[in-house]
Coordinates of C-alpha atoms in Angstrom, one line a residue:
Chain S
X500 CA 41.9 49.6 21.4
X501 CA 43.3 46.5 19.9
X502 CA 44.7 46.4 16.4
X503 CA 42.9 44.3 13.9
X504 CA 45.2 44.9 10.9
X505 CA 46.8 41.4 11.2
X506 CA 43.4 40.0 10.4
X507 CA 43.2 41.3 6.8
X508 CA 42.2 38.5 4.5
X509 CA 44.8 38.8 1.7
X510 CA 42.4 37.5 -0.8
X511 CA 41.2 38.6 -4.2
X512 CA 37.9 37.0 -3.4
X513 CA 37.2 39.4 -0.6
X514 CA 38.4 42.4 -2.6
X515 CA 35.0 43.7 -3.7
X516 CA 33.8 43.5 -0.1
X517 CA 35.3 46.8 0.9
X518 CA 37.0 45.7 4.0
X519 CA 38.2 48.9 5.8
X520 CA 41.9 49.6 5.1
X521 CA 44.4 49.4 8.0
X522 CA 44.2 53.2 8.3
X523 CA 40.5 52.9 8.8
X524 CA 40.7 50.1 11.4
X525 CA 43.3 51.9 13.3
X526 CA 41.1 55.0 13.3
X527 CA 39.0 53.3 15.9
X528 CA 38.7 55.9 18.6
X529 CA 36.8 56.4 21.9
X530 CA 33.4 57.0 20.3
X531 CA 33.4 54.7 17.3
X532 CA 33.6 51.0 16.7
X533 CA 33.0 48.4 14.0
X534 CA 29.8 46.8 12.9
X535 CA 31.1 44.3 10.4
X536 CA 33.1 46.5 8.0
X537 CA 31.2 49.6 8.9
X538 CA 32.5 52.2 11.3
X539 CA 29.7 53.3 13.6
X540 CA 29.1 55.1 16.9
X541 CA 29.7 52.8 19.9
X542 CA 26.3 53.6 21.3
X543 CA 24.7 52.2 18.1
X544 CA 26.5 48.8 18.1
X545 CA 24.4 47.1 20.8
X546 CA 21.1 47.8 19.1
X547 CA 22.5 46.9 15.6
X548 CA 23.9 43.6 16.9
X549 CA 20.7 43.0 18.8
X550 CA 18.8 43.5 15.5
X551 CA 20.9 40.8 13.9
X552 CA 20.3 38.2 16.7
X553 CA 16.6 39.0 17.1
X554 CA 16.3 38.2 13.4
X555 CA 18.2 35.0 13.4
X556 CA 17.4 33.6 16.9
X557 CA 14.8 31.0 15.8
X558 CA 17.0 29.6 13.0
X559 CA 20.2 30.0 14.9
X560 CA 20.9 26.3 15.6
X561 CA 19.9 25.1 12.2
X562 CA 22.1 27.8 10.6
X563 CA 25.0 26.8 12.8
X564 CA 24.7 23.2 11.7
X565 CA 24.4 24.2 8.1
X566 CA 27.2 26.8 8.1
X567 CA 29.8 24.7 9.9
X568 CA 28.6 21.3 8.6
X569 CA 28.0 20.4 12.2
X570 CA 31.6 21.0 13.2
X571 CA 30.6 23.7 15.7
X572 CA 29.4 20.8 18.0
X573 CA 33.0 19.4 18.0
X574 CA 34.4 22.9 18.7
X575 CA 32.1 23.2 21.7
X576 CA 33.0 19.7 22.8
X577 CA 36.6 20.7 22.7
X578 CA 35.8 23.7 24.9
X579 CA 34.1 21.5 27.4
X580 CA 37.0 19.1 27.4
X581 CA 39.4 22.0 27.9
X582 CA 37.4 23.6 30.7
X583 CA 38.3 21.2 33.4
X584 CA 34.8 21.6 34.9
X585 CA 34.1 19.6 38.1
X586 CA 31.0 18.7 40.0
X587 CA 29.9 21.7 42.2
X588 CA 31.5 24.3 40.0
X589 CA 29.8 27.6 39.2
X590 CA 29.9 28.3 35.5
X591 CA 29.0 31.5 33.5
X592 CA 28.1 30.8 29.9
X593 CA 28.4 34.3 28.5
X594 CA 26.7 35.1 25.2
X595 CA 25.4 31.6 25.7
X596 CA 22.7 32.0 23.1
X597 CA 20.8 28.8 22.5
X598 CA 22.6 27.0 25.4
X599 CA 24.7 24.3 23.8
X600 CA 27.5 24.8 26.3
X601 CA 25.1 25.4 29.2
X602 CA 23.4 22.0 28.6
X603 CA 26.7 20.1 28.9
X604 CA 28.0 22.2 31.8
X605 CA 24.7 21.7 33.7
X606 CA 25.1 17.9 33.5
X607 CA 28.7 18.0 34.5
X608 CA 28.4 20.4 37.5
X609 CA 25.5 18.4 38.9
X610 CA 23.0 19.5 41.6
X611 CA 25.8 21.0 43.8
X612 CA 26.9 23.3 41.0
X613 CA 25.3 26.1 39.0
X614 CA 25.3 27.4 35.4
X615 CA 24.3 30.9 34.5
X616 CA 23.3 31.3 30.9
X617 CA 23.8 35.0 30.1
X618 CA 23.1 36.8 26.9
X619 CA 22.5 40.4 26.0
X620 CA 19.8 39.4 23.5
X621 CA 16.4 38.5 24.9
X622 CA 15.4 36.5 21.8
X623 CA 18.4 34.3 22.0
X624 CA 17.9 33.8 25.7
X625 CA 14.3 32.8 25.2
X626 CA 15.2 30.3 22.5
X627 CA 17.9 28.9 24.8
X628 CA 15.6 28.7 27.8
X629 CA 12.9 26.8 25.8
X630 CA 15.5 24.4 24.3
X631 CA 17.0 23.6 27.7
X632 CA 13.6 23.1 29.4
X633 CA 12.6 20.8 26.6
X634 CA 15.7 18.7 27.3
X635 CA 14.6 18.5 31.0
X636 CA 17.5 20.7 32.1
X637 CA 16.0 22.9 34.8
X638 CA 17.5 22.2 38.2
X639 CA 20.8 24.1 38.2
X640 CA 20.5 26.7 35.4
X641 CA 19.8 30.4 35.8
X642 CA 19.1 32.8 33.0
X643 CA 20.3 36.4 33.0
X644 CA 20.1 39.0 30.3
X645 CA 23.4 40.8 30.7
X646 CA 25.9 43.0 28.8
X647 CA 29.4 41.4 28.9
X648 CA 30.9 44.8 29.6
X649 CA 28.9 45.3 32.8
X650 CA 28.3 41.8 34.3
X651 CA 25.8 42.0 37.1
X652 CA 27.5 39.5 39.4
X653 CA 29.6 39.9 42.5
X654 CA 33.4 39.7 42.3
X655 CA 35.0 36.2 42.6
X656 CA 31.7 34.4 41.8
X657 CA 32.5 31.9 39.0
X658 CA 35.0 29.0 38.6
X659 CA 34.7 29.1 34.8
X660 CA 33.5 31.7 32.3
X661 CA 33.0 30.7 28.7
X662 CA 32.1 33.0 25.8
X663 CA 31.6 31.1 22.6
X664 CA 31.2 33.0 19.3
X665 CA 30.1 36.1 21.3
X666 CA 33.2 38.2 22.0
X667 CA 33.4 39.6 18.5
X668 CA 29.9 41.1 18.9
X669 CA 30.8 42.9 22.1
X670 CA 31.3 46.7 21.6
X671 CA 34.2 47.1 24.0
X672 CA 36.1 43.8 24.2
X673 CA 38.7 45.1 26.6
X674 CA 36.0 46.2 29.0
X675 CA 34.2 42.9 28.7
X676 CA 37.5 41.0 29.4
X677 CA 38.1 43.1 32.5
X678 CA 34.5 42.5 33.6
X679 CA 34.9 38.8 33.2
X680 CA 38.2 38.8 35.1
X681 CA 36.4 40.5 38.0
X682 CA 33.6 37.9 38.3
X683 CA 36.0 35.0 38.1
X684 CA 37.2 33.4 41.4
X685 CA 41.0 33.3 41.9
X686 CA 42.1 30.1 40.2
X687 CA 39.1 30.4 37.8
X688 CA 39.5 30.3 34.1
X689 CA 38.1 32.0 31.0
X690 CA 37.6 30.1 27.7
X691 CA 37.0 32.2 24.6
X692 CA 35.8 30.1 21.6
X693 CA 35.8 32.4 18.6
X694 CA 36.4 32.6 14.9
X695 CA 39.9 33.5 14.1
X696 CA 42.5 33.6 11.3
X697 CA 43.2 30.4 9.4
X698 CA 46.9 29.4 9.5
X699 CA 47.1 28.4 5.9
X700 CA 46.8 31.0 3.1
X701 CA 45.0 28.5 0.8
X702 CA 42.5 27.7 3.5
X703 CA 42.1 31.4 4.2
X704 CA 41.2 32.1 0.5
X705 CA 38.7 29.2 0.4
X706 CA 37.2 30.3 3.7
X707 CA 36.9 33.9 2.4
X708 CA 35.1 32.6 -0.7
X709 CA 32.8 30.5 1.4
X710 CA 32.1 33.3 3.9
X711 CA 31.3 36.1 1.5
X712 CA 29.7 34.2 -1.4
X713 CA 28.0 31.1 0.0
X714 CA 27.2 32.0 3.6
X715 CA 25.0 35.1 2.9
X716 CA 23.0 33.1 0.3
X717 CA 22.5 30.3 2.8
X718 CA 21.3 32.9 5.3
X719 CA 18.9 34.3 2.8
X720 CA 17.6 30.9 1.9
X721 CA 17.2 29.4 5.4
X722 CA 16.8 32.3 7.8
X723 CA 15.5 34.7 5.1
X724 CA 18.1 37.2 6.2
X725 CA 21.3 37.4 4.0
X726 CA 22.4 40.7 5.6
X727 CA 22.8 39.2 9.0
X728 CA 25.1 36.5 7.6
X729 CA 27.0 39.1 5.6
X730 CA 27.5 40.9 9.0
X731 CA 28.7 37.5 10.5
X732 CA 31.3 37.1 7.8
X733 CA 32.5 40.7 8.2
X734 CA 32.6 40.7 11.9
X735 CA 34.8 37.5 11.9
X736 CA 37.3 39.4 9.7
X737 CA 37.3 42.4 12.0
X738 CA 37.8 40.3 15.1
X739 CA 41.3 40.3 16.6
X740 CA 43.6 37.4 15.5
X741 CA 44.9 34.7 17.8
X742 CA 48.0 36.6 19.1
X743 CA 46.1 39.9 19.5
X744 CA 43.3 38.4 21.5
X745 CA 45.8 36.6 23.7
X746 CA 47.5 40.0 24.3
X747 CA 44.1 41.5 25.2
X748 CA 43.5 38.8 27.7
X749 CA 46.8 39.4 29.3
X750 CA 46.1 43.2 29.4
X751 CA 42.9 42.4 31.3
X752 CA 44.9 40.6 33.9
X753 CA 44.7 37.0 32.8
X754 CA 47.7 34.7 33.3
X755 CA 49.0 31.6 31.7
X756 CA 47.1 32.6 28.6
X757 CA 47.2 30.2 25.6
X758 CA 45.3 29.4 22.5
X759 CA 44.6 26.4 20.4
X760 CA 43.7 26.6 16.8
X761 CA 40.8 24.4 15.6
X762 CA 40.1 23.4 12.0
X763 CA 43.2 25.1 10.8
X764 CA 42.6 28.3 12.8
X765 CA 39.1 29.0 11.4
X766 CA 38.3 28.9 15.1
X767 CA 40.6 29.3 18.1
X768 CA 40.1 28.5 21.8
X769 CA 41.8 31.0 24.1
X770 CA 42.3 30.1 27.7
X771 CA 43.4 32.3 30.6
X772 CA 43.5 32.0 34.4
X773 CA 42.9 34.5 37.2
X774 CA 45.3 33.9 40.1
Chain R
X1351 CA 68.1 8.3 15.8
X1352 CA 65.5 5.6 16.2
X1353 CA 63.9 6.8 19.5
X1354 CA 63.9 10.4 18.1
X1355 CA 62.0 9.2 14.9
X1356 CA 59.5 7.3 17.0
X1357 CA 59.0 10.3 19.2
X1358 CA 58.5 12.5 16.2
X1359 CA 56.0 10.1 14.6
X1360 CA 54.1 9.9 17.9
X1361 CA 54.1 13.7 18.2
X1362 CA 53.0 14.1 14.6
X1363 CA 50.2 11.5 14.9
X1364 CA 48.9 13.0 18.2
X1365 CA 48.9 16.5 16.6
X1366 CA 47.0 15.2 13.6
X1367 CA 44.4 13.4 15.7
X1368 CA 43.9 16.6 17.7
X1369 CA 43.7 18.8 14.6
X1370 CA 41.0 16.5 13.1
X1371 CA 39.1 16.7 16.4
X1372 CA 39.0 12.9 16.4
X1373 CA 38.8 12.6 20.2
X1374 CA 35.7 14.8 20.1
X1375 CA 34.2 12.7 17.2
X1376 CA 34.9 9.5 19.2
X1377 CA 33.4 10.8 22.5
X1378 CA 30.3 12.2 20.7
X1379 CA 29.7 8.9 19.0
X1380 CA 30.2 6.9 22.2
X1381 CA 28.0 9.3 24.2
X1382 CA 25.2 8.9 21.6
X1383 CA 25.5 5.1 21.7
X1384 CA 25.6 4.8 25.5
X1385 CA 22.6 7.2 26.0
X1386 CA 20.6 5.4 23.3
X1387 CA 21.3 2.1 25.1
X1388 CA 20.3 3.7 28.5
X1389 CA 17.1 4.9 27.0
X1390 CA 16.3 1.4 25.7
X1391 CA 17.0 -0.3 29.1
X1392 CA 14.1 -2.3 30.4
X1393 CA 15.6 -3.0 33.8
X1394 CA 13.7 -0.4 35.8
X1395 CA 15.3 -1.5 39.1
X1396 CA 18.7 -0.4 37.9
X1397 CA 20.0 2.4 40.2
X1398 CA 22.5 5.0 39.2
X1399 CA 22.6 6.8 42.5
X1400 CA 26.0 5.2 43.5
X1401 CA 27.7 6.7 40.4
X1402 CA 25.8 10.0 40.2
X1403 CA 28.3 12.8 39.3
X1404 CA 31.1 10.2 39.4
X1405 CA 33.7 10.1 36.7
X1406 CA 35.4 6.9 35.5
X1407 CA 38.4 7.5 33.2
X1408 CA 39.8 4.9 30.8
X1409 CA 43.3 5.2 29.6
X1410 CA 43.6 2.6 26.8
X1411 CA 47.0 1.8 25.4
X1412 CA 45.5 1.7 21.9
X1413 CA 44.1 5.2 22.1
X1414 CA 46.1 8.5 22.1
X1415 CA 43.4 10.1 24.3
X1416 CA 41.5 9.2 27.4
X1417 CA 37.8 8.4 27.7
X1418 CA 36.1 10.0 30.7
X1419 CA 32.5 8.9 31.6
X1420 CA 30.5 11.0 33.9
X1421 CA 27.0 10.1 35.0
X1422 CA 24.4 12.8 35.5
X1423 CA 21.1 11.8 37.1
X1424 CA 18.0 13.9 37.4
X1425 CA 14.5 12.9 38.5
X1426 CA 13.6 12.6 34.8
X1427 CA 16.6 11.0 33.2
X1428 CA 20.1 9.6 33.5
X1429 CA 22.7 10.5 31.0
X1430 CA 26.3 9.6 30.6
X1431 CA 28.6 12.4 29.3
X1432 CA 31.8 11.3 27.6
X1433 CA 34.8 13.6 27.4
X1434 CA 38.3 13.1 26.1
X1435 CA 40.0 14.7 29.2
X1436 CA 39.2 15.7 32.7
X1437 CA 41.0 17.2 35.7
X1438 CA 38.9 15.3 38.2
X1439 CA 38.3 11.6 38.0
X1440 CA 37.0 9.3 40.8
X1441 CA 38.7 6.3 39.3
X1442 CA 41.2 6.0 36.4
X1443 CA 41.9 2.6 34.8
X1444 CA 45.1 2.3 32.7
X1445 CA 44.8 -0.8 30.5
X1446 CA 44.4 -2.1 26.9
X1447 CA 41.4 -3.3 24.9
X1448 CA 42.6 -6.9 25.1
X1449 CA 42.7 -6.7 28.9
X1450 CA 39.2 -5.3 28.9
X1451 CA 38.1 -8.4 27.0
X1452 CA 39.8 -10.6 29.7
X1453 CA 37.8 -8.7 32.3
X1454 CA 34.6 -9.5 30.4
X1455 CA 35.7 -13.1 30.4
X1456 CA 35.6 -12.9 34.2
X1457 CA 39.3 -13.1 34.7
X1458 CA 40.1 -11.8 38.2
X1459 CA 40.7 -8.1 38.5
X1460 CA 43.4 -8.6 41.1
X1461 CA 45.1 -11.2 38.9
X1462 CA 45.3 -8.7 36.0
X1463 CA 46.6 -6.0 38.3
X1464 CA 49.3 -8.4 39.6
X1465 CA 50.2 -9.1 36.0
X1466 CA 50.7 -5.4 35.4
X1467 CA 48.0 -5.5 32.7
X1468 CA 45.7 -3.2 34.6
X1469 CA 46.5 -0.1 36.7
X1470 CA 43.8 1.4 38.9
X1471 CA 44.1 4.9 40.4
X1472 CA 41.3 6.0 42.8
X1473 CA 38.2 4.3 44.1
X1474 CA 38.0 0.8 42.5
X1475 CA 34.4 0.6 43.7
X1476 CA 33.4 3.2 41.2
X1477 CA 34.8 1.0 38.4
X1478 CA 33.0 -2.0 39.7
X1479 CA 29.7 0.0 39.9
X1480 CA 30.1 1.2 36.3
X1481 CA 30.8 -2.4 35.2
X1482 CA 27.7 -3.7 37.2
X1483 CA 25.5 -1.2 35.6
X1484 CA 26.7 -2.1 32.1
X1485 CA 26.1 -5.8 32.8
X1486 CA 22.7 -5.1 34.3
X1487 CA 21.3 -3.3 31.3
X1488 CA 18.4 -5.2 29.7
X1489 CA 17.6 -4.2 26.2
X1490 CA 15.0 -6.1 24.1
X1491 CA 16.7 -5.6 20.7
X1492 CA 13.9 -7.6 19.0
X1493 CA 11.1 -5.3 20.1
X1494 CA 13.2 -2.2 19.4
X1495 CA 14.1 -3.5 15.9
X1496 CA 10.5 -4.5 15.2
X1497 CA 9.4 -0.9 15.8
X1498 CA 11.6 0.2 12.9
X1499 CA 11.6 -2.8 10.6
X1500 CA 8.3 -4.6 11.3
X1501 CA 7.7 -7.9 13.0
X1502 CA 8.4 -10.3 10.1
X1503 CA 11.6 -8.7 8.8
X1504 CA 12.9 -8.5 12.4
X1505 CA 12.2 -12.2 13.0
X1506 CA 13.9 -13.1 9.7
X1507 CA 16.9 -10.9 10.4
X1508 CA 17.3 -12.3 13.9
X1509 CA 17.0 -15.8 12.5
X1510 CA 19.7 -15.1 10.0
X1511 CA 21.8 -13.5 12.8
X1512 CA 21.4 -16.6 14.9
X1513 CA 22.5 -18.8 12.0
X1514 CA 25.6 -16.7 11.4
X1515 CA 26.4 -16.7 15.1
X1516 CA 26.1 -20.4 15.3
X1517 CA 28.1 -20.9 12.1
X1518 CA 30.8 -18.6 13.4
X1519 CA 30.8 -20.4 16.8
X1520 CA 31.2 -23.7 15.0
X1521 CA 34.0 -22.4 12.8
X1522 CA 35.7 -21.0 15.9
X1523 CA 35.5 -24.3 17.7
X1524 CA 36.9 -26.1 14.6
X1525 CA 39.8 -23.6 14.4
X1526 CA 40.4 -24.0 18.2
X1527 CA 40.4 -27.8 17.8
X1528 CA 42.8 -27.6 14.8
X1529 CA 45.2 -25.3 16.7
X1530 CA 45.0 -27.7 19.7
X1531 CA 45.8 -30.7 17.5
X1532 CA 48.7 -28.8 16.0
X1533 CA 50.1 -27.7 19.4
X1534 CA 49.7 -31.1 21.0
X1535 CA 50.7 -33.5 18.3
X1536 CA 52.1 -31.9 15.1
X1537 CA 54.2 -29.2 16.7
X1538 CA 56.4 -31.9 18.4
X1539 CA 57.1 -33.4 15.0
X1540 CA 57.8 -30.2 13.2
X1541 CA 61.4 -29.2 12.9
X1542 CA 62.1 -26.0 14.9
X1543 CA 64.0 -23.1 13.5
X1544 CA 67.0 -23.8 15.8
X1545 CA 67.1 -27.4 14.6
X1546 CA 66.9 -26.2 11.0
X1547 CA 69.7 -23.7 11.6
X1548 CA 71.9 -26.4 13.3
X1549 CA 71.2 -28.7 10.3
X1550 CA 72.1 -26.0 7.9
X1551 CA 75.3 -25.3 9.8
X1552 CA 76.3 -29.0 9.9
X1553 CA 75.6 -29.3 6.2
X1554 CA 77.8 -26.3 5.6
X1555 CA 80.6 -27.8 7.7
X1556 CA 80.4 -31.1 5.8
X1557 CA 80.5 -29.2 2.5
X1558 CA 83.6 -27.2 3.7
X1559 CA 85.3 -30.5 4.8
X1560 CA 84.5 -32.1 1.4
X1561 CA 85.9 -29.1 -0.4
X1562 CA 89.1 -29.0 1.6
X1563 CA 89.5 -32.8 1.2
X1564 CA 88.9 -32.5 -2.5
X1565 CA 91.5 -29.8 -2.7
X1566 CA 94.0 -31.9 -0.8
X1567 CA 93.3 -34.9 -3.1
X1568 CA 93.9 -32.7 -6.1
X1569 CA 97.1 -31.5 -4.6
X1570 CA 98.3 -35.1 -3.9
X1571 CA 97.3 -36.2 -7.4
X1572 CA 99.3 -33.3 -8.8
X1573 CA 102.3 -34.2 -6.6
X1574 CA 102.2 -37.8 -7.8
X1575 CA 102.0 -36.7 -11.4
X1576 CA 105.0 -34.4 -11.0
X1577 CA 107.1 -37.2 -9.6

């Protein structure tokens, strides 16, 4: 299990939020995992995360725009730019949700290529499918409801796998990374776009204040679900920081791993190759 | 030290641009404008099949990032995707914005290549096809504006626009004529900087000679007085 203790927001603002202590986080064992700041049985996480996303699916895009002030579109653009996607490529957009990356990949791989939009959550998948069909994107996209830990694809299938804002919700991240490694072709690459740890302490404090005081209220107001957005903020803090995730990717077999901080490290794009 | 400082400044500015995600802002804006223009195109005979899934990359000297244009065509629509980097380009043009303007003014492509103002890597036909498509777009701006503003305001606005354009064109012609007049006639009469320098030098020489002569006269006067 990866350590998450480097991720502790050293902020007074987050003090009343009862983030588990280092001792608690390292107490992660075979049968338990985290759901936000709560320690739960691993078997319960899938259904609890599913509950969150069933609840927010319909307002997901609106909330993304509101929460990030639209910057999530630039982060995703950066991911597309860094992917090196070519016409004819096979791309797996894992935890693809409402299909922002899939839409662009579909246009870039063309008729010869294929994009698989996979998500464990049927509500998110339905919203994504409706959105992409409304955009007229039908010819080279497949939809698969799948758990990232047990990908239902043959080995060496994809040229590119992306997982944007999804890895932190996966119960066993190491298992998911190994599963992704297996379905990538040799020479293929994984791109993980995920919230991370801000580089600057001042930004970290401002980010904590925003995440724990403003975000849940916005969620309550727009999506009528403050608790899900409280989970979002907590799950971001419990997610491994940049170096830890890079190490996890290397442990799963990825080579030439690197990461690039975006918006001061609020988000990081990790990249690794299978050779 | 100078080259190091320049390198450091370049590195810093590139990092800053990257941190602010400016390439992504620029490509998103360009993509929006291009696809809006494509949606407004009235030239229905325009075919994109020759450039379908082809990528044209522009490396402009003025920009610290590249612009990659990829065309995606489906039976329903054609869209252009703009990215700030790609590993696979059918044609890469390395040039500057001023040279692109020369290309618009129909200056020969080969001439610009010979003058090292333009460098093309890959299939030049792709670049030509992209350029042909851009030139063949037919957009009825008046009708499109009228949909948003109404007929009368659009008419007035375009009238005003035409006036401004004519006035700017007339001013441009006047400036051009004045510059021509200056270059052909006045410039010949104007003292050049080298002539001015030579004059200054000669004046200094004369002043020095006068000073030394004056000193010599003073000396002679003193000698005579002593005798």
